Amino acid sequence: MGSKKKKADKRKDFVKPKLRVGKTAAKPDNHTDTSFVAKTIHLPNQSLAKPAGQAQSDRGDVDLSHHLSLTKHHSSTTRKEVLAYIQAHLPNNPSFYKNILTAVVPLILDQSAGVRAAVVSLLVACAHKQQGLLDLHMRTVVLFIYSAMTHILPDIRNDSTKFLQILVDHAGQSVARAYFIKTIKNFFGLLAWTLTDDKKAQSLAITTSLSLGGSTKKARIFHLIVLRKFLEASLFEPTGAVNDVELAAAVHAQSYKYQLSQAPQPFSPLNLFTTTLPRSRTVENSLSNQGVDDGTFSLKDLDSISSEDLETRRKILKDVFFKPSLKNLKSLIKEGGEVGREANSCMAVLEKLDAELAESKE
């Protein structure tokens, strides 16, 4: 009996049912009832109005996490298009900009000129969108700019001052206070200038500049323009600015001591959170054998000097960088053309500083 029943059940799978007029066919076992009606359909984390990858946050900002990952794409065209997309969809939430700068700033050293131009445009847009953003992330941006100024590829070196100009325009005081000495030193290396009159150092600078390709005439013009802007921002008070000490003195003569500083890192010269290497004994012995200190700075003192205040920056430039700068600028003025014109404007800034220092001594 059991075997006959099994055979009959197997035959049912291959028997075609006879359909009769007026009778509905039997529904299959896996039938799903779809007769219900719903007014709305809720799809979490999705949007029917926009394609995938454009989900919005609570503030209406586009989610850029996927596009930020594409900044490391192997194709330069993709990287350039991604930067343009990020610039067009900059968020309103300030907390997102840390991730944006972390992904974008390394592209300062990108070998594609189009990508570097897109980074310049994006950084300018970020600086306009969020005031004070570059001041907070100054350390990271400056390190990549210095790396670009000393890069082995001439094209990257030529574009390095484009990024420095953004910092000077939007965070000039922060750059001057924290990175004045290093920036001036990198300008000397970028323009193949020497800080000493040593013939060996001069020949080494010329040989290095020629071996690395040197700077084009157009690039040197822009380097001098940015150098002039940096000197003006570092050595002179900004126009229209109100001194905090003078403003606080209107209330009380000692009020400025108890006010919060406007600088992003006012205690950075104390090196509270950084590890510094001790000075070697040979350097200490050489400094001790120099005799009486006349109050002037030297190249050996630059590593231990803070450039937070204006007077110190002026004294550093006057004691260390003034004569070498004049010497190299005069050689550029002799070339004539736009290079000589911009070199003359840089020299005018130095002469203005020299005149003000002479008046202050009198």
Tab-separated table of N, CA and C in Angstrom, residues 157-226:
chain	number	residue	atom	x	y	z
A	157	ARG	N	56.712	72.106	-6.791
A	157	ARG	CA	57.338	73.252	-6.122
A	157	ARG	C	56.780	74.567	-6.656
A	158	ASN	N	56.540	74.634	-7.950
A	158	ASN	CA	56.034	75.879	-8.528
A	158	ASN	C	54.623	76.206	-8.043
A	159	ASP	N	53.830	75.187	-7.743
A	159	ASP	CA	52.457	75.415	-7.271
A	159	ASP	C	52.359	75.528	-5.755
A	160	SER	N	53.458	75.354	-5.053
A	160	SER	CA	53.397	75.320	-3.584
A	160	SER	C	52.950	76.655	-2.996
A	161	THR	N	53.392	77.754	-3.597
A	161	THR	CA	53.029	79.058	-3.041
A	161	THR	C	51.567	79.414	-3.287
A	162	LYS	N	50.894	78.702	-4.189
A	162	LYS	CA	49.454	78.929	-4.362
A	162	LYS	C	48.699	78.531	-3.099
A	163	PHE	N	49.143	77.463	-2.473
A	163	PHE	CA	48.510	77.035	-1.221
A	163	PHE	C	48.925	77.940	-0.057
A	164	LEU	N	50.172	78.397	-0.091
A	164	LEU	CA	50.613	79.315	0.958
A	164	LEU	C	49.868	80.640	0.875
A	165	GLN	N	49.533	81.067	-0.322
A	165	GLN	CA	48.778	82.307	-0.476
A	165	GLN	C	47.403	82.212	0.186
A	166	ILE	N	46.798	81.027	0.141
A	166	ILE	CA	45.495	80.843	0.795
A	166	ILE	C	45.623	81.066	2.298
A	167	LEU	N	46.689	80.533	2.890
A	167	LEU	CA	46.891	80.731	4.326
A	167	LEU	C	47.171	82.191	4.650
A	168	VAL	N	47.947	82.854	3.809
A	168	VAL	CA	48.262	84.261	4.062
A	168	VAL	C	47.008	85.123	3.954
A	169	ASP	N	46.139	84.802	3.005
A	169	ASP	CA	44.929	85.607	2.804
A	169	ASP	C	43.884	85.368	3.886
A	170	HIS	N	43.772	84.133	4.371
A	170	HIS	CA	42.683	83.789	5.286
A	170	HIS	C	43.152	83.513	6.716
A	171	ALA	N	44.435	83.294	6.924
A	171	ALA	CA	44.946	83.042	8.281
A	171	ALA	C	46.366	83.576	8.396
A	172	GLY	N	46.546	84.821	7.951
A	172	GLY	CA	47.888	85.390	7.897
A	172	GLY	C	48.551	85.524	9.250
A	173	GLN	N	47.799	85.948	10.259
A	173	GLN	CA	48.389	86.135	11.580
A	173	GLN	C	48.786	84.806	12.217
A	174	SER	N	48.015	83.768	11.981
A	174	SER	CA	48.356	82.456	12.543
A	174	SER	C	49.630	81.906	11.921
A	175	VAL	N	49.787	82.083	10.614
A	175	VAL	CA	51.013	81.629	9.953
A	175	VAL	C	52.212	82.421	10.449
A	176	ALA	N	52.033	83.722	10.596
A	176	ALA	CA	53.150	84.565	11.018
A	176	ALA	C	53.585	84.248	12.443
A	177	ARG	N	52.642	83.999	13.318
A	177	ARG	CA	52.989	83.762	14.718
A	177	ARG	C	53.677	82.420	14.932
A	178	ALA	N	53.213	81.405	14.252
A	178	ALA	CA	53.703	80.057	14.531
A	178	ALA	C	54.771	79.579	13.557
A	179	TYR	N	54.770	80.085	12.315
A	179	TYR	CA	55.637	79.498	11.285
A	179	TYR	C	56.389	80.562	10.492
A	180	PHE	N	56.717	81.662	11.131
A	180	PHE	CA	57.409	82.733	10.407
A	180	PHE	C	58.806	82.299	9.978
A	181	ILE	N	59.573	81.749	10.895
A	181	ILE	CA	60.971	81.403	10.600
A	181	ILE	C	61.046	80.288	9.560
A	182	LYS	N	60.253	79.244	9.733
A	182	LYS	CA	60.305	78.120	8.797
A	182	LYS	C	59.838	78.530	7.405
A	183	THR	N	58.867	79.422	7.344
A	183	THR	CA	58.377	79.857	6.036
A	183	THR	C	59.436	80.664	5.298
A	184	ILE	N	60.113	81.562	6.001
A	184	ILE	CA	61.174	82.346	5.361
A	184	ILE	C	62.307	81.430	4.890
A	185	LYS	N	62.666	80.459	5.707
A	185	LYS	CA	63.719	79.518	5.304
A	185	LYS	C	63.322	78.739	4.055
A	186	ASN	N	62.071	78.313	3.984
A	186	ASN	CA	61.621	77.571	2.807
A	186	ASN	C	61.567	78.455	1.570
A	187	PHE	N	61.290	79.730	1.740
A	187	PHE	CA	61.343	80.651	0.605
A	187	PHE	C	62.773	80.769	0.073
A	188	PHE	N	63.740	80.803	0.967
A	188	PHE	CA	65.136	80.866	0.526
A	188	PHE	C	65.509	79.623	-0.271
A	189	GLY	N	65.074	78.464	0.195
A	189	GLY	CA	65.361	77.250	-0.557
A	189	GLY	C	64.600	77.173	-1.864
A	190	LEU	N	63.368	77.669	-1.879
A	190	LEU	CA	62.555	77.626	-3.090
A	190	LEU	C	63.115	78.528	-4.179
A	191	LEU	N	63.642	79.682	-3.785
A	191	LEU	CA	64.195	80.638	-4.746
A	191	LEU	C	65.695	80.451	-4.962
A	192	ALA	N	66.266	79.385	-4.371
A	192	ALA	CA	67.702	79.095	-4.506
A	192	ALA	C	68.549	80.238	-3.969
A	193	TRP	N	68.137	80.808	-2.833
A	193	TRP	CA	68.898	81.848	-2.163
A	193	TRP	C	69.733	81.227	-1.047
A	194	THR	N	70.754	81.938	-0.640
A	194	THR	CA	71.618	81.474	0.446
A	194	THR	C	71.557	82.466	1.601
A	195	LEU	N	71.710	81.940	2.803
A	195	LEU	CA	71.680	82.778	4.000
A	195	LEU	C	73.064	83.260	4.412
A	196	THR	N	74.096	82.696	3.831
A	196	THR	CA	75.465	83.080	4.169
A	196	THR	C	76.202	83.481	2.899
A	197	ASP	N	77.347	84.121	3.092
A	197	ASP	CA	78.181	84.544	1.962
A	197	ASP	C	79.206	83.486	1.574
A	198	ASP	N	79.054	82.302	2.122
A	198	ASP	CA	79.992	81.229	1.824
A	198	ASP	C	79.874	80.832	0.349
A	199	LYS	N	80.994	80.789	-0.361
A	199	LYS	CA	80.982	80.438	-1.781
A	199	LYS	C	80.548	78.996	-1.992
A	200	LYS	N	80.887	78.142	-1.047
A	200	LYS	CA	80.490	76.741	-1.166
A	200	LYS	C	78.972	76.606	-1.087
A	201	ALA	N	78.348	77.363	-0.187
A	201	ALA	CA	76.892	77.314	-0.059
A	201	ALA	C	76.215	77.893	-1.296
A	202	GLN	N	76.807	78.956	-1.877
A	202	GLN	CA	76.225	79.543	-3.076
A	202	GLN	C	76.299	78.592	-4.260
A	203	SER	N	77.438	77.956	-4.441
A	203	SER	CA	77.566	77.014	-5.550
A	203	SER	C	76.664	75.807	-5.354
A	204	LEU	N	76.489	75.375	-4.100
A	204	LEU	CA	75.607	74.245	-3.823
A	204	LEU	C	74.160	74.600	-4.136
A	205	ALA	N	73.743	75.824	-3.808
A	205	ALA	CA	72.369	76.246	-4.093
A	205	ALA	C	72.117	76.315	-5.590
A	206	ILE	N	73.092	76.832	-6.341
A	206	ILE	CA	72.928	76.924	-7.795
A	206	ILE	C	72.887	75.544	-8.423
A	207	THR	N	73.782	74.662	-7.977
A	207	THR	CA	73.818	73.304	-8.524
A	207	THR	C	72.538	72.546	-8.214
A	208	THR	N	72.047	72.691	-6.993
A	208	THR	CA	70.811	72.006	-6.611
A	208	THR	C	69.628	72.518	-7.405
A	209	SER	N	69.574	73.830	-7.613
A	209	SER	CA	68.465	74.410	-8.372
A	209	SER	C	68.477	73.932	-9.818
A	210	LEU	N	69.654	73.856	-10.413
A	210	LEU	CA	69.740	73.402	-11.803
A	210	LEU	C	69.432	71.921	-11.933
A	211	SER	N	69.883	71.123	-10.978
A	211	SER	CA	69.649	69.681	-11.056
A	211	SER	C	68.189	69.330	-10.848
A	212	LEU	N	67.480	70.119	-10.046
A	212	LEU	CA	66.069	69.853	-9.791
A	212	LEU	C	65.148	70.535	-10.792
A	213	GLY	N	65.703	71.237	-11.750
A	213	GLY	CA	64.874	71.855	-12.775
A	213	GLY	C	64.661	73.337	-12.592
A	214	GLY	N	64.907	73.876	-11.390
A	214	GLY	CA	64.736	75.295	-11.161
A	214	GLY	C	63.280	75.720	-11.253
A	215	SER	N	63.042	77.006	-11.089
A	215	SER	CA	61.698	77.562	-11.170
A	215	SER	C	61.544	78.318	-12.475
A	216	THR	N	60.401	78.195	-13.086
A	216	THR	CA	60.140	78.940	-14.300
A	216	THR	C	59.971	80.420	-13.973
A	217	LYS	N	60.031	81.238	-15.009
A	217	LYS	CA	59.922	82.682	-14.797
A	217	LYS	C	58.560	83.047	-14.227
A	218	LYS	N	57.513	82.411	-14.739
A	218	LYS	CA	56.165	82.682	-14.237
A	218	LYS	C	56.028	82.254	-12.782
A	219	ALA	N	56.636	81.119	-12.436
A	219	ALA	CA	56.559	80.638	-11.054
A	219	ALA	C	57.327	81.555	-10.113
A	220	ARG	N	58.484	82.052	-10.546
A	220	ARG	CA	59.256	82.958	-9.686
A	220	ARG	C	58.502	84.252	-9.428
A	221	ILE	N	57.774	84.721	-10.427
A	221	ILE	CA	56.970	85.935	-10.236
A	221	ILE	C	55.931	85.712	-9.142
A	222	PHE	N	55.261	84.568	-9.208
A	222	PHE	CA	54.233	84.285	-8.199
A	222	PHE	C	54.860	84.047	-6.830
A	223	HIS	N	56.039	83.422	-6.785
A	223	HIS	CA	56.728	83.234	-5.505
A	223	HIS	C	57.018	84.580	-4.847
A	224	LEU	N	57.465	85.534	-5.636
A	224	LEU	CA	57.783	86.854	-5.087
A	224	LEU	C	56.524	87.595	-4.639
A	225	ILE	N	55.421	87.391	-5.358
A	225	ILE	CA	54.160	88.026	-4.952
A	225	ILE	C	53.719	87.501	-3.585
A	226	VAL	N	53.783	86.185	-3.417
A	226	VAL	CA	53.378	85.590	-2.143
A	226	VAL	C	54.361	85.976	-1.036
